[in-house]
Short mmCIF file of C-alpha atoms in Angstrom, two decimals:
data_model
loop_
_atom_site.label_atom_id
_atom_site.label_comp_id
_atom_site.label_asym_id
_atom_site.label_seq_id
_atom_site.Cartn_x
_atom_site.Cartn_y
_atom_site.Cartn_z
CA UNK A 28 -2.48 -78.75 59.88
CA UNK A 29 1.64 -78.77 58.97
CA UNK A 30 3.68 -80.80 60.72
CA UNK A 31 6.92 -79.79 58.86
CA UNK A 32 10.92 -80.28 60.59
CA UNK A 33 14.00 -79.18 59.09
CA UNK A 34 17.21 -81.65 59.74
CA UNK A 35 20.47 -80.85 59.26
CA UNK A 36 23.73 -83.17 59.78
CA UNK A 37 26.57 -84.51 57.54
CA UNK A 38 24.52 -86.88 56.02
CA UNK A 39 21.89 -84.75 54.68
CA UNK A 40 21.70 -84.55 50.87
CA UNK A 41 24.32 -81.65 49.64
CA UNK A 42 22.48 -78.94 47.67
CA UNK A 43 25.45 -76.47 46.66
CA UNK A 44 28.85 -75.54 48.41
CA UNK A 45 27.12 -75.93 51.72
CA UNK A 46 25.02 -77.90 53.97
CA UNK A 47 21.47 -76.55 53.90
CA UNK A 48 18.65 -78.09 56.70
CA UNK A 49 16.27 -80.68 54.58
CA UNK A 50 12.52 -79.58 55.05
CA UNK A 51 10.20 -82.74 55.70
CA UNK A 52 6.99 -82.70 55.86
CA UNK A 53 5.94 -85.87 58.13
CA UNK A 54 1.83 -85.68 56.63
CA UNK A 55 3.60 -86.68 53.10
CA UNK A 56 2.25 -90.11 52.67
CA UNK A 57 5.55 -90.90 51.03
CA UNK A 58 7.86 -89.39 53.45
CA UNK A 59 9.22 -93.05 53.69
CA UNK A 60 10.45 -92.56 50.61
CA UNK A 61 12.75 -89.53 51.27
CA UNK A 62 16.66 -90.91 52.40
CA UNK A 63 17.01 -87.73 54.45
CA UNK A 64 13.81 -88.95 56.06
CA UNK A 65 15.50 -92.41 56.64
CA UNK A 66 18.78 -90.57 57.64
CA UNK A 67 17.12 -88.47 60.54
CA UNK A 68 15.08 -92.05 61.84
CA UNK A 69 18.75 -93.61 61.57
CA UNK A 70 19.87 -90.90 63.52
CA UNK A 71 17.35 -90.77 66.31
CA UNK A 72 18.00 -94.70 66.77
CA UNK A 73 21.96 -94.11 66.59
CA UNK A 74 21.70 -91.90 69.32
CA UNK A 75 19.43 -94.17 71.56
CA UNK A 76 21.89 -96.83 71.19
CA UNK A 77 25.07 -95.29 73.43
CA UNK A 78 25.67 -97.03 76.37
CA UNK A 79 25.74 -93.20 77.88
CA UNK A 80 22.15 -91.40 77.10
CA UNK A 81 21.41 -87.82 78.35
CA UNK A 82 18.64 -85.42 77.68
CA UNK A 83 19.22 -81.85 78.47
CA UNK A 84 15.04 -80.57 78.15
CA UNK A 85 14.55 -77.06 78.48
CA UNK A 86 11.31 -74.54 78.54
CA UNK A 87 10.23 -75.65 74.91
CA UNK A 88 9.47 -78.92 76.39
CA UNK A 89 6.76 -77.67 78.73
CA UNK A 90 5.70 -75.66 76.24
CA UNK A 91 3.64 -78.69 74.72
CA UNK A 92 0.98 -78.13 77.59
CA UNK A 93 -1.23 -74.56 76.84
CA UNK A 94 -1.29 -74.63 80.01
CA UNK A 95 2.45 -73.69 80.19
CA UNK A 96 3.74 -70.40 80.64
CA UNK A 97 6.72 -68.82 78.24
CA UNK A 98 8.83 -66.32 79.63
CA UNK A 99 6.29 -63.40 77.35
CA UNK A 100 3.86 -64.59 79.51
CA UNK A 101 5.23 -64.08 82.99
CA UNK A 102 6.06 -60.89 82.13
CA UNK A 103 2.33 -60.44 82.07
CA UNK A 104 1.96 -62.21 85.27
CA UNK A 105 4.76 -60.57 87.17
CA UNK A 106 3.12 -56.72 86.00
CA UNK A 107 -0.38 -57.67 86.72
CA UNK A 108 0.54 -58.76 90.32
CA UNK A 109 1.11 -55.16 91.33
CA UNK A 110 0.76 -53.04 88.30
CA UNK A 111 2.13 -49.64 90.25
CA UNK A 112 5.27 -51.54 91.81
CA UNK A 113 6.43 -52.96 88.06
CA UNK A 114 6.25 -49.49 86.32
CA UNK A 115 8.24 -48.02 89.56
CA UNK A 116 11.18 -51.13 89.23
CA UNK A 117 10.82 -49.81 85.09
CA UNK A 118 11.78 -46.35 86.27
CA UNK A 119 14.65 -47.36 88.35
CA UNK A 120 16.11 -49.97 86.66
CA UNK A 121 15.55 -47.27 83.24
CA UNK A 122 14.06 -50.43 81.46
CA UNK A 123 13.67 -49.55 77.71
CA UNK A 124 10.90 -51.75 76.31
CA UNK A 125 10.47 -50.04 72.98
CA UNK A 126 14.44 -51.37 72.74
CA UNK A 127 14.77 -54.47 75.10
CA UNK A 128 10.93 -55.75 74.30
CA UNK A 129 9.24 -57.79 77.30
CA UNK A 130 12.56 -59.43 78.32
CA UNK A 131 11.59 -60.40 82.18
CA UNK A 132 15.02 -62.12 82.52
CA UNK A 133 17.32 -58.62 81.25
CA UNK A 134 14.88 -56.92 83.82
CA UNK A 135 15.34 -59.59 86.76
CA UNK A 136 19.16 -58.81 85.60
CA UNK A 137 18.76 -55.60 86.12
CA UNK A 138 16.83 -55.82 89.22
CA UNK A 139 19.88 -57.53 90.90
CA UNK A 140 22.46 -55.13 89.34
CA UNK A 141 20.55 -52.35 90.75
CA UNK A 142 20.06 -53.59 94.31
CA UNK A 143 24.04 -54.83 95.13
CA UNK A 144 24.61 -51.02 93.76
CA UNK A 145 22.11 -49.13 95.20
CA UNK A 146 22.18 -46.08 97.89
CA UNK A 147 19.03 -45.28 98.09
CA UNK A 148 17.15 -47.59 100.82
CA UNK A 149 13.65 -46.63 99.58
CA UNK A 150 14.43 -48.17 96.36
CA UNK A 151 16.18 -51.19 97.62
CA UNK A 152 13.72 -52.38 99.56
CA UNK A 153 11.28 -51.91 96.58
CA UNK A 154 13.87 -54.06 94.16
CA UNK A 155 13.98 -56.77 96.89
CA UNK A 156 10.11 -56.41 97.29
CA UNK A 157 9.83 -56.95 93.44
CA UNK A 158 12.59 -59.84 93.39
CA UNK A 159 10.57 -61.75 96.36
CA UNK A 160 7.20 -61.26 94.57
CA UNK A 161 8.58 -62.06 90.83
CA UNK A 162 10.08 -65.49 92.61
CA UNK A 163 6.32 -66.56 94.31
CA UNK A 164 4.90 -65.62 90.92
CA UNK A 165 7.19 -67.38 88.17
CA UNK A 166 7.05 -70.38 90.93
CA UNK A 167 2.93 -70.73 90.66
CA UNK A 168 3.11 -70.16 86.86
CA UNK A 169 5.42 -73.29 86.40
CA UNK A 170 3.37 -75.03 88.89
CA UNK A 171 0.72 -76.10 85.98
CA UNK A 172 0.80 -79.73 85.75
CA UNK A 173 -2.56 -80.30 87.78
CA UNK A 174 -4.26 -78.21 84.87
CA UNK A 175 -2.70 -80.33 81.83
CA UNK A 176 -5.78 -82.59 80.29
CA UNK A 177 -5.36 -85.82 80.49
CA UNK A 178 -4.94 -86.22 76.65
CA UNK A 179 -2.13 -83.95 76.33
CA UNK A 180 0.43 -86.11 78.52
CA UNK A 181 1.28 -87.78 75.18
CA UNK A 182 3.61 -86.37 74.21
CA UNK A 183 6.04 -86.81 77.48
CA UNK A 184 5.14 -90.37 78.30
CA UNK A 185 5.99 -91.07 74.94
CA UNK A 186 9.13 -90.06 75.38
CA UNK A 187 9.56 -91.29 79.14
CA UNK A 188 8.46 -94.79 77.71
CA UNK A 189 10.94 -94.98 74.62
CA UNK A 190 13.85 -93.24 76.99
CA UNK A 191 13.74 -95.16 79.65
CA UNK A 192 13.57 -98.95 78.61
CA UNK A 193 17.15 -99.31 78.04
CA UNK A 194 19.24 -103.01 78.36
CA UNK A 195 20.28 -103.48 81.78
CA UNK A 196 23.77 -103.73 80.50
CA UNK A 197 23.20 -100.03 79.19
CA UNK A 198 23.98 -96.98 81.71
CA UNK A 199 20.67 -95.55 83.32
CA UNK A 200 19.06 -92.69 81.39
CA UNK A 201 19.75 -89.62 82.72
CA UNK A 202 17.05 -86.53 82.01
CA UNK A 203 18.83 -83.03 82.73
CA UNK A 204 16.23 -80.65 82.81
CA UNK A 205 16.21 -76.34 83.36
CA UNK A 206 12.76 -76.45 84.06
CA UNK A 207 11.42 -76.04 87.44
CA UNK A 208 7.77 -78.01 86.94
CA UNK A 209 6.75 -81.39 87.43
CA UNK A 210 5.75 -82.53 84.00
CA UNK A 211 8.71 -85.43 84.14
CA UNK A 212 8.06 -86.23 87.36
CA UNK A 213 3.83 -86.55 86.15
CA UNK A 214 4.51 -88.86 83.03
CA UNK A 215 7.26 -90.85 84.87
CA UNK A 216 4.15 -91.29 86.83
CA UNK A 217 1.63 -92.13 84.14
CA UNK A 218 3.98 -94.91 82.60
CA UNK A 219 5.11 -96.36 86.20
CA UNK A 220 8.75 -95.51 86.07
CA UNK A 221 10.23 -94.55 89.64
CA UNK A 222 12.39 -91.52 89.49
CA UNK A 223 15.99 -91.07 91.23
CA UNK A 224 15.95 -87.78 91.72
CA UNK A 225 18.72 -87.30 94.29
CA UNK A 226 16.29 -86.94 97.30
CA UNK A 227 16.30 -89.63 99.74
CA UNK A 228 13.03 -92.20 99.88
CA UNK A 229 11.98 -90.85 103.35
CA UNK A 230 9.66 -88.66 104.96
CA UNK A 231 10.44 -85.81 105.04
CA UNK A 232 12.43 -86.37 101.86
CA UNK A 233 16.21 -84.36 102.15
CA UNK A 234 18.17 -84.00 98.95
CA UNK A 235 21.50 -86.40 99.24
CA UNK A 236 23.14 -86.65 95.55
CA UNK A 237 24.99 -90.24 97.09
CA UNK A 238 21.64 -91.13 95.46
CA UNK A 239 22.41 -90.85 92.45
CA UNK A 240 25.03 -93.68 92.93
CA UNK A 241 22.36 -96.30 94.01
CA UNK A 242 19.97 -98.99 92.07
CA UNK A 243 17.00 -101.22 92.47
CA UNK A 244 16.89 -104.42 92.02
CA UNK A 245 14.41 -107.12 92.03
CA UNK A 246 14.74 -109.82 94.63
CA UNK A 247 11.20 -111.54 94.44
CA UNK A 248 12.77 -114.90 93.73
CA UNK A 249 13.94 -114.78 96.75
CA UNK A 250 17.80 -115.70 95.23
CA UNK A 251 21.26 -114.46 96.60
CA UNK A 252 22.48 -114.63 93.21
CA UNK A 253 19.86 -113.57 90.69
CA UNK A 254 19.52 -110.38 91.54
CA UNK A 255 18.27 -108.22 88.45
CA UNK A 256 17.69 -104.48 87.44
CA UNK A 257 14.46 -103.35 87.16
CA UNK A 258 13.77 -101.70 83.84
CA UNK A 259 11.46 -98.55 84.53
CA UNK A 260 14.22 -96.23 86.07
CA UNK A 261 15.74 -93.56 85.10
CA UNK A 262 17.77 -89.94 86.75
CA UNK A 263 15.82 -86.64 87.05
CA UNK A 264 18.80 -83.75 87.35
CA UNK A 265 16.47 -80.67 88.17
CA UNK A 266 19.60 -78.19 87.47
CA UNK A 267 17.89 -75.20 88.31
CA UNK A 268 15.92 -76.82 91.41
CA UNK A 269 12.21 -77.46 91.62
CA UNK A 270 8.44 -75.87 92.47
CA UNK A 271 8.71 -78.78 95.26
CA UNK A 272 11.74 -78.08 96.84
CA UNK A 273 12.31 -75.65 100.21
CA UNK A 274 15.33 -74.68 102.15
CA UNK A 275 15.26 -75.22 105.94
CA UNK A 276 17.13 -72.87 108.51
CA UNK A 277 19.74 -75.52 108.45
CA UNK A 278 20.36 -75.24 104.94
CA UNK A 279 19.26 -78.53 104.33
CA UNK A 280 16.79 -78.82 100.94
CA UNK A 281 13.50 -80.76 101.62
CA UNK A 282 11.10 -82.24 98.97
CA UNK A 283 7.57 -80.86 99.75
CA UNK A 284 4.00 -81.07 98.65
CA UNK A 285 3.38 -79.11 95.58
CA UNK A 286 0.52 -77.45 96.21
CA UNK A 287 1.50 -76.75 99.59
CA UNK A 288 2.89 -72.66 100.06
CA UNK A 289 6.77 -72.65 99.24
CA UNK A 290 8.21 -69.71 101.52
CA UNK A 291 11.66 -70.80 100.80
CA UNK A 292 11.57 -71.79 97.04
CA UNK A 293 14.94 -73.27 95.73
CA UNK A 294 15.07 -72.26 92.15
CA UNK A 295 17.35 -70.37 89.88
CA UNK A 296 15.35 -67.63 88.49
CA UNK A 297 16.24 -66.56 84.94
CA UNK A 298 18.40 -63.56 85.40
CA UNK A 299 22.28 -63.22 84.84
CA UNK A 300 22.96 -64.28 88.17
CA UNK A 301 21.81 -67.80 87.34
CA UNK A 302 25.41 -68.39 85.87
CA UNK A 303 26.90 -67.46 89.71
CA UNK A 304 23.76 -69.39 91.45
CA UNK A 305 24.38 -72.34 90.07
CA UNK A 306 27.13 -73.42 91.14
CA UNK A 307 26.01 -73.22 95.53
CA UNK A 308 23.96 -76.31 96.51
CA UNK A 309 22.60 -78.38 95.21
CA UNK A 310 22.35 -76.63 91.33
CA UNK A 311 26.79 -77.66 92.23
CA UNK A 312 25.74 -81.39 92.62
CA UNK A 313 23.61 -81.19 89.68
CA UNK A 314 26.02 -79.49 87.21
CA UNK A 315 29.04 -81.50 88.57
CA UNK A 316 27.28 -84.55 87.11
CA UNK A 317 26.17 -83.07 84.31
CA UNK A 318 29.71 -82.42 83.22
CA UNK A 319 31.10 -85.77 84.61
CA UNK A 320 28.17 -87.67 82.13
CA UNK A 321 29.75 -85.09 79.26
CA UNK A 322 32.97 -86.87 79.63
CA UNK A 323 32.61 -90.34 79.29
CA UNK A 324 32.98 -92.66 76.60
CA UNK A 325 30.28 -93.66 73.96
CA UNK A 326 28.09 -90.75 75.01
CA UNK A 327 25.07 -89.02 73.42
CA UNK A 328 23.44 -85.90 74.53
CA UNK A 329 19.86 -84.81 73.12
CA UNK A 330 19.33 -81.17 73.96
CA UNK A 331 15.45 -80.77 73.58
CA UNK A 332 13.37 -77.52 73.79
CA UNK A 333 16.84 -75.74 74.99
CA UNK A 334 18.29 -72.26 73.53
CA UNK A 335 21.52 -72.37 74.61
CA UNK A 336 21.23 -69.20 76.63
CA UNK A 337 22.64 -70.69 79.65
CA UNK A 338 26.79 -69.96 79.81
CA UNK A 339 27.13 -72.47 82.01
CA UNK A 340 25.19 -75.06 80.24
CA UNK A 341 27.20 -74.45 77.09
CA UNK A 342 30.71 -74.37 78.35
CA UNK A 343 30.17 -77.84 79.41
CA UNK A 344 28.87 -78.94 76.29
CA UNK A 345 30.86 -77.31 74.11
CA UNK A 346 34.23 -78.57 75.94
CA UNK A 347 32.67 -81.97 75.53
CA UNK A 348 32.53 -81.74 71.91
CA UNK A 349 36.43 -80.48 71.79
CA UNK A 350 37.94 -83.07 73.87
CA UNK A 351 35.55 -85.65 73.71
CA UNK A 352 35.76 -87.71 70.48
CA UNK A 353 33.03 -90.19 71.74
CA UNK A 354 30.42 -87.48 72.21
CA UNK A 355 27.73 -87.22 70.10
CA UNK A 356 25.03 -84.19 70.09
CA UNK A 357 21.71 -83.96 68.97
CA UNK A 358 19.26 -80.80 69.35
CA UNK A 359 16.22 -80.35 68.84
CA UNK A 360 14.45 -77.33 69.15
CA UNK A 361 12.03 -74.45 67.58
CA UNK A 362 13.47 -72.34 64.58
CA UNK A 363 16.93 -73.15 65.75
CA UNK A 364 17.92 -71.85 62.34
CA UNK A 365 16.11 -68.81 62.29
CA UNK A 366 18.26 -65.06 62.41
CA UNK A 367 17.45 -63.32 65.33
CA UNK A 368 15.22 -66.02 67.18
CA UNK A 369 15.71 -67.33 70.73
CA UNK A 370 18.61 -69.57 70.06
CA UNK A 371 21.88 -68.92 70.60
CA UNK A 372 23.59 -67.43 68.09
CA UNK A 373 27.56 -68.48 68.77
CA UNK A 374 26.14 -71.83 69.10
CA UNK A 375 23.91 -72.34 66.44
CA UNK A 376 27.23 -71.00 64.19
CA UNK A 377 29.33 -73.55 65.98
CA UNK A 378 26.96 -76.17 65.07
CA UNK A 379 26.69 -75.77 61.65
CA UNK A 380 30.01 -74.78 60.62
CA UNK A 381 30.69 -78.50 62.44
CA UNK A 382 28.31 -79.99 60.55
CA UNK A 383 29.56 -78.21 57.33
CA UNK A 384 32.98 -79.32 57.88
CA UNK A 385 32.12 -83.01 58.40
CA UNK A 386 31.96 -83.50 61.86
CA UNK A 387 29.33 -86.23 62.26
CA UNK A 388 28.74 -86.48 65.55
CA UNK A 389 26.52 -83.57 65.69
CA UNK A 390 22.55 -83.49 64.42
CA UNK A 391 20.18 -80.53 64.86
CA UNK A 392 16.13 -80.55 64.15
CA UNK A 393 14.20 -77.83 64.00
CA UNK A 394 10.80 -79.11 65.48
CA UNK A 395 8.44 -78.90 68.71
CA UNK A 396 9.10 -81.36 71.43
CA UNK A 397 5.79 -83.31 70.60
CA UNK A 398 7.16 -84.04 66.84
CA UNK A 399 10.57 -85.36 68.25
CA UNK A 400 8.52 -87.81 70.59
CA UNK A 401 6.11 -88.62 67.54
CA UNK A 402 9.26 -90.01 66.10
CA UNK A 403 10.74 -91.84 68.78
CA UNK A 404 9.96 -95.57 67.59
CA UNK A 405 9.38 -98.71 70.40
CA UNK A 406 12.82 -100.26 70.94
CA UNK A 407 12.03 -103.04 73.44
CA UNK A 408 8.75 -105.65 74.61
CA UNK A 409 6.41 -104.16 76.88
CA UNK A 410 7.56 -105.52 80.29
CA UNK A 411 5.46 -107.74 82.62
CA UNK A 412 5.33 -105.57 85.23
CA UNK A 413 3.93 -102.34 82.29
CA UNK A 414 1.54 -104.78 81.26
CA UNK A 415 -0.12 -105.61 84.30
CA UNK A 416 0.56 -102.04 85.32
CA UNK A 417 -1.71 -100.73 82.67
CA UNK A 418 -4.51 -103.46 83.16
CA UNK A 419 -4.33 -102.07 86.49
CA UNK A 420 -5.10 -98.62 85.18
CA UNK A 421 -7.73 -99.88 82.61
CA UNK A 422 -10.08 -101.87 85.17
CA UNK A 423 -9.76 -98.75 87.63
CA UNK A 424 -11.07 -96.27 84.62
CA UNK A 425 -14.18 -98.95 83.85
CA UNK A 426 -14.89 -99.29 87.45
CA UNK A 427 -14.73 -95.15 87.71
CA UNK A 428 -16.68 -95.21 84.22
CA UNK A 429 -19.27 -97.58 85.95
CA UNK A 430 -19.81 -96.20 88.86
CA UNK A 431 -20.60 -93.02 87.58
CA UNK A 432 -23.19 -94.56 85.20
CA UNK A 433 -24.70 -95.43 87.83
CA UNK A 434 -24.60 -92.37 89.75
CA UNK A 435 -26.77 -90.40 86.98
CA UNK A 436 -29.47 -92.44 88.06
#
């Protein structure tokens, strides 16, 4: 099986009058050997190092788990919910899929277009019918992470492991994230981090970004003065809300069971409107953070799995890299190189002229999420608390083992 990256950045070996991406294939036993190799591992480990770390994961992310849906296949889902009402929103939208393809964003676009315009009450209500029915069924698709096998977590607690240990004299890791599962949330889970994800630790649980400003600290010794950060946190920005969050009459968002019915889902559904939605509450919260982070010194943003095809998104990120001479980029997505793929064009020739001109604070892989956490190396001692936390999980999975041993007989 291949398990080939490209890598491009200043310090990639200079094959003619420009920068071209190195191709590496990580199977080569003597990959080692390769200095653009060594220059990408220096790079990863640069970027770890900024007192200021932020991911920005999109959909490619999730799309490690099969289980995962891309945006071809809730298309599919959203047609075969109610086959007759789909080709009707085709026909008044005038959808061209020989020339648009199986875009379900340009037709939720549409959609919206069509219903702020439209006369004709019959076909409003069907638009809004459609809207309200695409919303349920993109929110059960990205409800998956109950299906992922338990093998395939890898990849993301990986990641979550090698992320989150940071110094306590380091800034908190901060994970900005488009997509609306729970897959973070799950491996934060797996590797016994505790998540700060702006919602209050209550029940019921109300959103309140002044979260976002508090710590935890362990006081077991029982000392007024020794007070010390625990190691296993991190900050979960869901910038596009959640398959767990609800709206009360009040306005007021509430975390919820997952796999209880979400009546009042608050999500940004991928259509042009997104770039309006997000900035009413709390996506506002979210993206004024995300922008605050952008601007501080000695800052290092890893944009994993993520297009660019959020205007929002890369106005902020983009202004960062013109008045920010402390800000460092890294991306890593699929084919982020390739003509006429999902990635944003204007950005990916922003990037590269950059990196052709010698700016070196920008890096860009072309890989899958799980190859990015295959190279993520161990930075720091397995903490007390992890080990014991994993013995923990060990003697429960004998005990399970065990017992159902002895159940067969």
């Amino acid at each position: 099986m291949t398990n080939k990256i490209n890598f491009l950045s200043t310090f990639v070996t200079r094959e003619g009058d420009k920068k071209s991406p190195a191709s590496l294939d990580l199977n080569d036993s003597n990959i080692s050997d390769d200095p653009n190799y060594q220059t990408l591992l220096n790079t990863i480990n640069n970027v770890l190092d900024f007192d200021n770390l932020i991911v920005l994961a999109g959909s490619g992310t999730s799309l490690t788990f099969k289980c995962a849906p891309s945006m071809k296949d809730i298309w599919s889902k959203c047609r075969n919910e109610d086959e007759t009402l789909f080709n009707e929103i085709l026909d008044i939208v005038r959808y061209d899929i020989d020339q648009s393809k199986e875009d379900i964003e340009l037709l939720l676009s549409l959609c919206d277009q069509h219903k702020a315009l439209a006369y004709d009450l019959e076909k409003k209500e069907k638009l809004v019918s459609f809207i309200d029915q695409a919303k349920q069924t993109i929110l059960k698709a990205t409800n998956f992470t109950d299906d992922v096998e338990e093998g395939d977590w890898a990849a993301h607690d990986k990641f979550i492991r090698t992320l989150g240990r940071r110094s306590p004299k380091q800034q908190r890791f901060k994970l900005f994230t488009t997509n609306y599962d729970l897959a973070f949330e799950r491996s934060a889970a797996n590797t016994g981090f505790v998540v700060v994800d702006g919602f209050e630790f209550s029940s019921p649980s109300y959103f309140n970004p002044a979260w976002y400003r508090y710590d935890i600290v362990d006081r077991s010794d029982q000392s007024k003065t020794s007070s010390s950060y625990i190691s296993n946190v991190f900050h979960l920005y869901k910038m596009h809300g959640s398959v767990n969050w609800t709206r009360e009459g009040n306005g007021r968002v509430k975390k919820i069971d997952y796999q209880v019915k979400n009546s009042e889902p608050v999500f940004i559904y991928p259509s042009s409107s997104k770039y309006q939605t997000s900035y009413d509450s709390p996506y506002l919260d979210m993206m004024a953070s995300f922008l605050h982070c952008l601007q501080q010194p000695k800052t290092a943003l890893i944009c994993l799995g993520f297009g660019f095809n959020d205007k929002h998104i890369n106005n902020a990120v983009t202004m960062a890299l013109r008045t920010n001479p402390e800000f460092n980029l890294l991306v890593g997505t699929k084919e982020p190189f390739k003509k006429g793929g999902s990635f944003n064009t204007d950005i990916r020739d922003l990037l590269v002229a950059a990196i052709d001109g010698g700016d070196r604070r920008i890096s860009i892989i072309d890989g899958v999420f799980s190859q990015f956490a295959n190279l993520l190396q161990e930075r720091r001692k397995e903490t007390p608390e992890e080990a014991l936390f994993k013995t923990f999980e060990t003697l429960a999975e004998k005990i399970q083992n065990r017992k159902d041993s002895i159940d067969e007989f």
